[in-house]
PDB file of C-alpha atoms in Angstrom:
ATOM      1  CA  MET A  34    -116.127 -82.980 -75.942  1.00 49.00           C
ATOM      2  CA  ALA A  35    -116.221 -79.188 -76.206  1.00 46.00           C
ATOM      3  CA  SER A  36    -113.122 -77.226 -75.434  1.00 47.00           C
ATOM      4  CA  PRO A  37    -113.080 -74.024 -73.334  1.00 48.00           C
ATOM      5  CA  ALA A  38    -112.616 -71.987 -76.561  1.00 48.00           C
ATOM      6  CA  ASP A  39    -115.918 -73.178 -78.071  1.00 49.00           C
ATOM      7  CA  PRO A  40    -118.345 -70.746 -76.351  1.00 49.00           C
ATOM      8  CA  PRO A  41    -116.605 -67.594 -77.650  1.00 48.00           C
ATOM      9  CA  ARG A  42    -116.659 -69.010 -81.206  1.00 46.00           C
ATOM     10  CA  ARG A  43    -120.393 -69.699 -80.963  1.00 47.00           C
ATOM     11  CA  ARG A  44    -121.004 -66.182 -79.700  1.00 48.00           C
ATOM     12  CA  LEU A  45    -119.377 -64.789 -82.903  1.00 46.00           C
ATOM     13  CA  GLU A  46    -121.552 -66.833 -85.263  1.00 53.00           C
ATOM     14  CA  GLY A  47    -124.483 -64.384 -85.050  1.00 54.00           C
ATOM     15  CA  PRO A  48    -122.478 -61.266 -86.083  1.00 50.00           C
ATOM     16  CA  ALA A  49    -120.691 -63.278 -88.734  1.00 52.00           C
ATOM     17  CA  ARG A  50    -123.971 -64.300 -90.296  1.00 54.00           C
ATOM     18  CA  ILE A  51    -125.123 -60.648 -90.346  1.00 47.00           C
ATOM     19  CA  VAL A  52    -121.884 -59.530 -92.015  1.00 46.00           C
ATOM     20  CA  ALA A  53    -122.238 -62.247 -94.635  1.00 51.00           C
ATOM     21  CA  PHE A  54    -125.866 -61.270 -95.293  1.00 47.00           C
ATOM     22  CA  VAL A  55    -124.984 -57.585 -95.678  1.00 44.00           C
ATOM     23  CA  GLY A  56    -122.105 -58.469 -97.990  1.00 51.00           C
ATOM     24  CA  GLY A  57    -124.493 -60.449-100.166  1.00 52.00           C
ATOM     25  CA  LEU A  58    -126.866 -57.485-100.380  1.00 43.00           C
ATOM     26  CA  VAL A  59    -123.995 -55.203-101.403  1.00 41.00           C
ATOM     27  CA  GLY A  60    -123.077 -57.634-104.146  1.00 43.00           C
ATOM     28  CA  ILE A  61    -126.655 -57.752-105.416  1.00 40.00           C
ATOM     29  CA  VAL A  62    -126.938 -53.951-105.402  1.00 39.00           C
ATOM     30  CA  ALA A  63    -123.624 -53.583-107.220  1.00 37.00           C
ATOM     31  CA  THR A  64    -124.748 -56.054-109.862  1.00 37.00           C
ATOM     32  CA  THR A  65    -128.068 -54.223-110.282  1.00 34.00           C
ATOM     33  CA  ILE A  66    -126.304 -50.867-110.691  1.00 34.00           C
ATOM     34  CA  GLY A  67    -124.099 -52.390-113.339  1.00 35.00           C
ATOM     35  CA  VAL A  68    -127.154 -53.603-115.255  1.00 36.00           C
ATOM     36  CA  VAL A  69    -128.799 -50.158-115.107  1.00 36.00           C
ATOM     37  CA  VAL A  70    -125.683 -48.373-116.337  1.00 38.00           C
ATOM     38  CA  ALA A  71    -125.337 -50.830-119.185  1.00 39.00           C
ATOM     39  CA  TRP A  72    -129.037 -50.743-120.130  1.00 37.00           C
ATOM     40  CA  PRO A  73    -129.324 -50.198-123.900  1.00 44.00           C
ATOM     41  CA  ALA A  74    -130.531 -46.705-124.778  1.00 43.00           C
ATOM     42  CA  ASP A  75    -133.179 -48.043-127.176  1.00 45.00           C
ATOM     43  CA  TRP A  76    -134.720 -50.176-124.368  1.00 42.00           C
ATOM     44  CA  TRP A  77    -135.200 -47.229-122.009  1.00 39.00           C
ATOM     45  CA  PRO A  78    -134.235 -43.867-123.534  1.00 42.00           C
ATOM     46  CA  ARG A  79    -132.231 -41.591-121.251  1.00 44.00           C
ATOM     47  CA  HIS A  80    -133.674 -38.466-122.945  1.00 48.00           C
ATOM     48  CA  PRO A  81    -137.278 -37.582-123.771  1.00 50.00           C
ATOM     49  CA  PRO A  82    -137.956 -38.957-127.277  1.00 61.00           C
ATOM     50  CA  GLU A  83    -140.534 -36.296-128.163  1.00 75.00           C
ATOM     51  CA  PRO A  84    -139.503 -33.487-130.548  1.00 83.00           C
ATOM     52  CA  GLU A  85    -137.967 -30.441-128.915  1.00 88.00           C
ATOM     53  CA  VAL A  86    -137.214 -26.890-130.082  1.00 89.00           C
ATOM     54  CA  TYR A  87    -133.832 -25.180-129.746  1.00 90.00           C
ATOM     55  CA  VAL A  88    -133.497 -21.502-130.635  1.00 92.00           C
ATOM     56  CA  LYS A  89    -130.279 -20.846-132.578  1.00 90.00           C
ATOM     57  CA  GLY A  90    -130.454 -17.081-132.798  1.00 88.00           C
ATOM     58  CA  VAL A  91    -132.641 -13.982-132.807  1.00 89.00           C
ATOM     59  CA  THR A  92    -132.203 -11.096-135.265  1.00 87.00           C
ATOM     60  CA  GLU A  93    -133.768  -7.680-134.653  1.00 87.00           C
ATOM     61  CA  TRP A  94    -134.286  -5.592-137.770  1.00 82.00           C
ATOM     62  CA  GLY A  95    -136.424  -2.919-139.344  1.00 81.00           C
ATOM     63  CA  GLY A  96    -135.494  -0.343-136.714  1.00 89.00           C
ATOM     64  CA  TYR A  97    -136.657   0.346-133.166  1.00 94.00           C
ATOM     65  CA  VAL A  98    -139.270   2.576-131.598  1.00 96.00           C
ATOM     66  CA  VAL A  99    -138.349   4.441-128.407  1.00 96.00           C
ATOM     67  CA  PRO A 100    -140.347   6.511-125.884  1.00 96.00           C
ATOM     68  CA  HIS A 101    -137.993   9.518-126.109  1.00 95.00           C
ATOM     69  CA  PRO A 102    -137.476  12.546-128.334  1.00 94.00           C
ATOM     70  CA  ALA A 103    -134.753  12.282-130.951  1.00 92.00           C
ATOM     71  CA  GLY A 104    -132.431  14.563-128.974  1.00 91.00           C
ATOM     72  CA  VAL A 105    -131.682  11.840-126.434  1.00 89.00           C
ATOM     73  CA  PHE A 106    -129.424  10.251-129.083  1.00 85.00           C
ATOM     74  CA  ASP A 107    -127.342  13.373-129.713  1.00 81.00           C
ATOM     75  CA  LYS A 108    -124.790  12.436-127.065  1.00 76.00           C
ATOM     76  CA  PRO A 109    -123.013   9.127-127.720  1.00 68.00           C
ATOM     77  CA  PRO A 110    -123.066   6.578-124.876  1.00 70.00           C
ATOM     78  CA  HIS A 111    -120.006   5.791-122.833  1.00 66.00           C
ATOM     79  CA  HIS A 112    -117.965   3.384-124.931  1.00 63.00           C
ATOM     80  CA  ALA A 113    -116.954   1.233-121.950  1.00 61.00           C
ATOM     81  CA  ARG A 114    -120.593   0.509-121.145  1.00 68.00           C
ATOM     82  CA  PHE A 115    -121.694  -0.190-124.707  1.00 67.00           C
ATOM     83  CA  PRO A 116    -118.597  -1.337-126.616  1.00 61.00           C
ATOM     84  CA  CYS A 117    -118.685  -1.482-130.388  1.00 58.00           C
ATOM     85  CA  ARG A 118    -118.456  -5.258-130.464  1.00 51.00           C
ATOM     86  CA  ARG A 119    -121.737  -5.543-128.523  1.00 55.00           C
ATOM     87  CA  GLY A 120    -123.603  -3.243-130.872  1.00 63.00           C
ATOM     88  CA  MET A 121    -125.543  -0.096-130.171  1.00 74.00           C
ATOM     89  CA  SER A 122    -128.801  -2.029-130.059  1.00 79.00           C
ATOM     90  CA  ASP A 123    -127.987  -2.599-126.373  1.00 81.00           C
ATOM     91  CA  TRP A 124    -127.993   1.158-125.896  1.00 84.00           C
ATOM     92  CA  VAL A 125    -131.271   1.612-127.747  1.00 88.00           C
ATOM     93  CA  LYS A 126    -132.960  -1.129-125.692  1.00 89.00           C
ATOM     94  CA  SER A 127    -131.633   0.345-122.449  1.00 88.00           C
ATOM     95  CA  LEU A 128    -133.682   3.443-123.340  1.00 90.00           C
ATOM     96  CA  GLY A 129    -136.850   1.401-123.785  1.00 94.00           C
ATOM     97  CA  GLY A 130    -136.426   0.684-127.485  1.00 94.00           C
ATOM     98  CA  VAL A 131    -138.347  -2.244-128.992  1.00 96.00           C
ATOM     99  CA  PRO A 132    -137.647  -3.718-132.451  1.00 94.00           C
ATOM    100  CA  ASN A 133    -140.190  -3.372-135.237  1.00 94.00           C
ATOM    101  CA  ARG A 134    -139.492  -6.885-136.453  1.00 93.00           C
ATOM    102  CA  ILE A 135    -137.627  -9.909-135.158  1.00 93.00           C
ATOM    103  CA  SER A 136    -136.586 -13.164-136.774  1.00 91.00           C
ATOM    104  CA  VAL A 137    -136.120 -16.338-134.745  1.00 93.00           C
ATOM    105  CA  ASP A 138    -134.035 -19.176-136.157  1.00 91.00           C
ATOM    106  CA  PHE A 139    -134.747 -22.487-134.438  1.00 91.00           C
ATOM    107  CA  VAL A 140    -134.447 -26.227-135.007  1.00 90.00           C
ATOM    108  CA  LEU A 141    -136.875 -29.042-134.327  1.00 88.00           C
ATOM    109  CA  THR A 142    -135.121 -32.234-133.275  1.00 86.00           C
ATOM    110  CA  THR A 143    -135.973 -35.635-131.814  1.00 81.00           C
ATOM    111  CA  GLU A 144    -134.209 -38.525-130.078  1.00 79.00           C
ATOM    112  CA  ARG A 145    -135.823 -41.149-132.292  1.00 78.00           C
ATOM    113  CA  SER A 146    -137.006 -41.466-135.877  1.00 77.00           C
ATOM    114  CA  GLU A 147    -140.334 -39.720-136.300  1.00 76.00           C
ATOM    115  CA  SER A 148    -142.817 -38.668-138.929  1.00 84.00           C
ATOM    116  CA  VAL A 149    -143.610 -35.051-138.039  1.00 86.00           C
ATOM    117  CA  VAL A 150    -146.234 -32.797-139.612  1.00 88.00           C
ATOM    118  CA  VAL A 151    -146.206 -29.077-138.773  1.00 87.00           C
ATOM    119  CA  LEU A 152    -149.823 -27.943-138.727  1.00 86.00           C
ATOM    120  CA  GLY A 153    -149.261 -24.317-137.789  1.00 84.00           C
ATOM    121  CA  LEU A 154    -148.593 -21.867-134.984  1.00 86.00           C
ATOM    122  CA  LYS A 155    -150.665 -20.879-131.985  1.00 89.00           C
ATOM    123  CA  PRO A 156    -149.415 -17.463-130.815  1.00 92.00           C
ATOM    124  CA  HIS A 157    -149.762 -16.250-127.232  1.00 93.00           C
ATOM    125  CA  VAL A 158    -149.735 -12.434-127.317  1.00 95.00           C
ATOM    126  CA  ARG A 159    -150.038  -9.737-124.661  1.00 95.00           C
ATOM    127  CA  LYS A 160    -150.093  -5.996-125.265  1.00 96.00           C
ATOM    128  CA  LEU A 161    -147.784  -4.165-122.858  1.00 96.00           C
ATOM    129  CA  PRO A 162    -148.622  -0.881-121.123  1.00 96.00           C
ATOM    130  CA  THR A 163    -145.798   1.431-122.219  1.00 93.00           C
ATOM    131  CA  PRO A 164    -145.165   5.169-122.547  1.00 94.00           C
ATOM    132  CA  PRO A 165    -146.040   6.617-125.978  1.00 95.00           C
ATOM    133  CA  MET A 166    -143.378   5.781-128.543  1.00 96.00           C
ATOM    134  CA  ARG A 167    -141.972   8.964-130.084  1.00 96.00           C
ATOM    135  CA  THR A 168    -138.973   8.199-132.264  1.00 96.00           C
ATOM    136  CA  THR A 169    -137.833   5.657-134.838  1.00 95.00           C
ATOM    137  CA  VAL A 170    -134.202   4.583-134.474  1.00 91.00           C
ATOM    138  CA  VAL A 171    -132.245   2.820-137.204  1.00 85.00           C
ATOM    139  CA  ASP A 172    -129.146   0.856-136.214  1.00 75.00           C
ATOM    140  CA  CYS A 173    -127.717  -1.508-138.829  1.00 65.00           C
ATOM    141  CA  VAL A 174    -130.309  -1.984-141.537  1.00 56.00           C
ATOM    142  CA  ALA A 175    -130.766  -5.677-142.200  1.00 53.00           C
ATOM    143  CA  GLY A 176    -133.192  -8.137-143.710  1.00 49.00           C
ATOM    144  CA  SER A 177    -133.785 -11.807-143.145  1.00 48.00           C
ATOM    145  CA  GLY A 178    -132.782 -12.992-146.632  1.00 50.00           C
ATOM    146  CA  TYR A 179    -133.962 -16.457-145.609  1.00 51.00           C
ATOM    147  CA  TRP A 180    -135.219 -19.183-147.889  1.00 56.00           C
ATOM    148  CA  GLY A 181    -136.399 -22.365-146.201  1.00 71.00           C
ATOM    149  CA  ARG A 182    -139.113 -23.638-143.895  1.00 84.00           C
ATOM    150  CA  SER A 183    -140.517 -20.500-142.361  1.00 86.00           C
ATOM    151  CA  ALA A 184    -143.504 -18.775-140.844  1.00 88.00           C
ATOM    152  CA  ASP A 185    -144.610 -15.135-140.789  1.00 91.00           C
ATOM    153  CA  LEU A 186    -146.517 -13.891-137.761  1.00 93.00           C
ATOM    154  CA  VAL A 187    -148.490 -10.667-137.244  1.00 94.00           C
ATOM    155  CA  VAL A 188    -148.994 -10.500-133.489  1.00 94.00           C
ATOM    156  CA  ASP A 189    -151.677  -7.805-133.262  1.00 93.00           C
ATOM    157  CA  SER A 190    -154.158  -8.996-135.873  1.00 91.00           C
ATOM    158  CA  GLN A 191    -157.442 -10.365-134.505  1.00 87.00           C
ATOM    159  CA  PRO A 192    -156.797 -13.200-134.080  1.00 85.00           C
ATOM    160  CA  PRO A 193    -153.012 -13.151-134.544  1.00 84.00           C
ATOM    161  CA  LYS A 194    -152.354 -14.449-138.039  1.00 82.00           C
ATOM    162  CA  PHE A 195    -149.534 -16.542-139.400  1.00 86.00           C
ATOM    163  CA  ARG A 196    -148.447 -18.053-142.692  1.00 86.00           C
ATOM    164  CA  LEU A 197    -146.412 -21.203-143.184  1.00 86.00           C
ATOM    165  CA  ASN A 198    -143.939 -21.245-146.085  1.00 84.00           C
ATOM    166  CA  ASP A 199    -142.190 -24.160-147.749  1.00 81.00           C
ATOM    167  CA  GLU A 200    -138.468 -24.266-148.576  1.00 79.00           C
ATOM    168  CA  ASN A 201    -139.060 -22.054-151.622  1.00 79.00           C
ATOM    169  CA  GLY A 202    -140.874 -19.379-149.616  1.00 77.00           C
ATOM    170  CA  GLN A 203    -144.298 -20.336-151.000  1.00 82.00           C
ATOM    171  CA  PRO A 204    -147.367 -20.475-148.702  1.00 84.00           C
ATOM    172  CA  ILE A 205    -148.311 -23.986-147.638  1.00 86.00           C
ATOM    173  CA  GLU A 206    -151.044 -25.497-145.451  1.00 84.00           C
ATOM    174  CA  ARG A 207    -148.777 -27.866-143.524  1.00 85.00           C
ATOM    175  CA  ILE A 208    -145.194 -29.105-143.597  1.00 84.00           C
ATOM    176  CA  GLY A 209    -144.341 -32.813-143.464  1.00 84.00           C
ATOM    177  CA  ILE A 210    -140.902 -33.896-142.226  1.00 83.00           C
ATOM    178  CA  ASN A 211    -139.310 -37.278-141.666  1.00 83.00           C
ATOM    179  CA  LEU A 212    -136.774 -36.931-138.854  1.00 80.00           C
ATOM    180  CA  GLY A 213    -134.196 -39.589-138.130  1.00 80.00           C
ATOM    181  CA  LYS A 214    -132.805 -40.065-134.632  1.00 79.00           C
ATOM    182  CA  GLY A 215    -130.698 -37.024-133.735  1.00 77.00           C
ATOM    183  CA  GLU A 216    -131.604 -35.141-136.930  1.00 83.00           C
ATOM    184  CA  ALA A 217    -132.889 -31.565-136.911  1.00 85.00           C
ATOM    185  CA  ALA A 218    -135.156 -29.525-139.176  1.00 86.00           C
ATOM    186  CA  GLU A 219    -134.418 -25.802-139.393  1.00 89.00           C
ATOM    187  CA  PHE A 220    -137.108 -23.136-139.261  1.00 89.00           C
ATOM    188  CA  HIS A 221    -137.270 -19.365-139.457  1.00 89.00           C
ATOM    189  CA  LEU A 222    -140.001 -17.387-137.722  1.00 92.00           C
ATOM    190  CA  SER A 223    -140.493 -13.680-138.442  1.00 92.00           C
ATOM    191  CA  ALA A 224    -142.825 -11.585-136.296  1.00 95.00           C
ATOM    192  CA  GLU A 225    -144.072  -8.014-136.513  1.00 95.00           C
ATOM    193  CA  ALA A 226    -146.849  -5.739-135.260  1.00 95.00           C
ATOM    194  CA  GLU A 227    -148.977  -3.425-137.406  1.00 94.00           C
ATOM    195  CA  THR A 228    -150.362  -0.985-134.790  1.00 96.00           C
ATOM    196  CA  PRO A 229    -148.008   2.044-134.804  1.00 96.00           C
ATOM    197  CA  GLY A 230    -146.066   2.354-131.550  1.00 96.00           C
ATOM    198  CA  ALA A 231    -147.877  -0.481-129.754  1.00 97.00           C
ATOM    199  CA  VAL A 232    -145.623  -2.978-127.923  1.00 97.00           C
ATOM    200  CA  TYR A 233    -146.376  -6.667-127.572  1.00 97.00           C
ATOM    201  CA  GLU A 234    -144.728  -9.667-125.952  1.00 97.00           C
ATOM    202  CA  TRP A 235    -145.339 -13.076-127.438  1.00 96.00           C
ATOM    203  CA  THR A 236    -144.462 -16.751-127.629  1.00 95.00           C
ATOM    204  CA  ALA A 237    -145.763 -19.322-130.110  1.00 93.00           C
ATOM    205  CA  ASP A 238    -146.688 -22.986-129.877  1.00 92.00           C
ATOM    206  CA  LEU A 239    -145.637 -25.046-132.868  1.00 90.00           C
ATOM    207  CA  GLU A 240    -148.559 -27.421-133.415  1.00 90.00           C
ATOM    208  CA  LEU A 241    -147.471 -30.855-134.618  1.00 90.00           C
ATOM    209  CA  LEU A 242    -148.609 -34.339-135.493  1.00 89.00           C
ATOM    210  CA  VAL A 243    -145.941 -36.751-134.262  1.00 86.00           C
ATOM    211  CA  GLY A 244    -146.479 -40.331-135.376  1.00 81.00           C
ATOM    212  CA  GLY A 245    -150.114 -39.383-135.925  1.00 83.00           C
ATOM    213  CA  GLU A 246    -150.533 -37.986-132.398  1.00 87.00           C
ATOM    214  CA  PRO A 247    -151.077 -34.233-131.772  1.00 91.00           C
ATOM    215  CA  MET A 248    -148.558 -32.356-129.637  1.00 91.00           C
ATOM    216  CA  LYS A 249    -147.077 -28.881-129.348  1.00 92.00           C
ATOM    217  CA  VAL A 250    -143.684 -27.374-128.585  1.00 92.00           C
ATOM    218  CA  THR A 251    -143.148 -23.760-127.551  1.00 93.00           C
ATOM    219  CA  VAL A 252    -140.873 -21.277-129.304  1.00 94.00           C
ATOM    220  CA  SER A 253    -139.668 -18.716-126.745  1.00 94.00           C
ATOM    221  CA  ASP A 254    -136.633 -16.692-125.724  1.00 93.00           C
ATOM    222  CA  GLY A 255    -135.231 -19.163-123.187  1.00 90.00           C
ATOM    223  CA  GLY A 256    -138.624 -19.481-121.523  1.00 91.00           C
ATOM    224  CA  LYS A 257    -139.313 -15.745-121.746  1.00 95.00           C
ATOM    225  CA  PRO A 258    -141.481 -13.968-124.329  1.00 97.00           C
ATOM    226  CA  PHE A 259    -140.121 -12.024-127.294  1.00 96.00           C
ATOM    227  CA  LYS A 260    -141.010  -8.351-127.807  1.00 96.00           C
ATOM    228  CA  VAL A 261    -142.002  -6.504-130.947  1.00 97.00           C
ATOM    229  CA  ALA A 262    -143.534  -3.082-131.653  1.00 97.00           C
ATOM    230  CA  GLY A 263    -145.445  -1.525-134.512  1.00 96.00           C
ATOM    231  CA  ALA A 264    -143.457   0.860-136.713  1.00 95.00           C
ATOM    232  CA  LEU A 265    -144.154   4.581-136.307  1.00 96.00           C
ATOM    233  CA  PRO A 266    -145.516   6.674-139.207  1.00 94.00           C
ATOM    234  CA  ASP A 267    -143.028   8.241-141.605  1.00 91.00           C
ATOM    235  CA  SER A 268    -143.821  11.621-140.049  1.00 94.00           C
ATOM    236  CA  ALA A 269    -142.354  10.572-136.687  1.00 95.00           C
ATOM    237  CA  PRO A 270    -138.839  11.762-135.739  1.00 95.00           C
ATOM    238  CA  ARG A 271    -136.143   9.453-137.065  1.00 93.00           C
ATOM    239  CA  VAL A 272    -132.568   8.880-135.911  1.00 90.00           C
ATOM    240  CA  ASP A 273    -130.068   6.970-138.065  1.00 85.00           C
ATOM    241  CA  LEU A 274    -127.288   5.766-135.790  1.00 79.00           C
ATOM    242  CA  THR A 275    -125.237   4.586-138.761  1.00 70.00           C
ATOM    243  CA  LEU A 276    -124.606   8.254-139.661  1.00 69.00           C
ATOM    244  CA  LYS A 277    -123.317   9.239-136.226  1.00 64.00           C
ATOM    245  CA  LEU A 278    -119.761   8.827-134.963  1.00 55.00           C
ATOM    246  CA  ALA A 279    -118.797   8.415-131.343  1.00 53.00           C
ATOM    247  CA  ASP A 280    -116.198  10.664-129.692  1.00 51.00           C
ATOM    248  CA  ASP A 281    -113.540   7.968-129.998  1.00 50.00           C
ATOM    249  CA  GLY A 282    -114.061   7.629-133.750  1.00 47.00           C
ATOM    250  CA  SER A 283    -115.923   4.322-133.659  1.00 51.00           C
ATOM    251  CA  ILE A 284    -119.072   4.123-135.702  1.00 50.00           C
ATOM    252  CA  TYR A 285    -122.277   3.052-133.980  1.00 52.00           C
ATOM    253  CA  CYS A 286    -123.198   0.434-136.547  1.00 52.00           C
ATOM    254  CA  THR A 287    -121.335  -2.780-135.770  1.00 49.00           C
ATOM    255  CA  GLU A 288    -121.326  -3.831-139.416  1.00 48.00           C
ATOM    256  CA  HIS A 289    -118.875  -1.005-140.188  1.00 48.00           C
ATOM    257  CA  PRO A 290    -116.564  -0.967-137.144  1.00 49.00           C
ATOM    258  CA  GLN A 291    -113.794   1.636-137.074  1.00 52.00           C
ATOM    259  CA  ASP A 292    -112.640   0.914-133.538  1.00 49.00           C
ATOM    260  CA  PRO A 293    -109.679  -1.504-133.133  1.00 48.00           C
ATOM    261  CA  ALA A 294    -111.538  -2.986-130.151  1.00 46.00           C
ATOM    262  CA  CYS A 295    -114.277  -4.287-132.445  1.00 48.00           C
TER     263      CYS A 295
END
């Protein structure tokens, strides 16, 4: 025989069943999350396995061309704005200067073992509308001095031309590399223009065969194009910043700093 307390207990059975059902779902979800977190990386890679390019550094050398007469460099810049440790190239570029030659050091890496063949470069070049370049400016004279896998690019030839070099600096048709998981192959890309005073921006696609399949990866300045300009004739005005001293006694060229702040 039912007691007077039975009806309230029966009325609670419905909510209790719902709570139990929801609790079961939570347990299933928690278990699933645990499986996903613990999923082996080689079953479902967390990172794209295809080769990627990482730029290590960019060196500007061979001088700059600027759209100003030489006299604009007679007065040294304010040292607080362009400190010695940053280099006077910042000053030159603030005046519209563009390097005659740049070298890009980058690595090609992959998240899994791959057989990679470098077939060549496909440059993407655009000539920029700029004021006439008047003066050549020399900051710290430098050269690449690089021996290794490399490519030389002339951006304003028709079509833009490049040359692949092996680790001994000798021309080669293609470069074959076996990359293990997490390994990286270093490259050096030098670019220049031959038209005097003309300014170009450019990126380059590295054309590859990866496991027998064609693909490409782009070499750029953090997603932006690089710039390079053709050297001016020897008859153009020339300014050598390494021979000039600032008012505070620091030398412009950062490779010979005289300022204690450097």
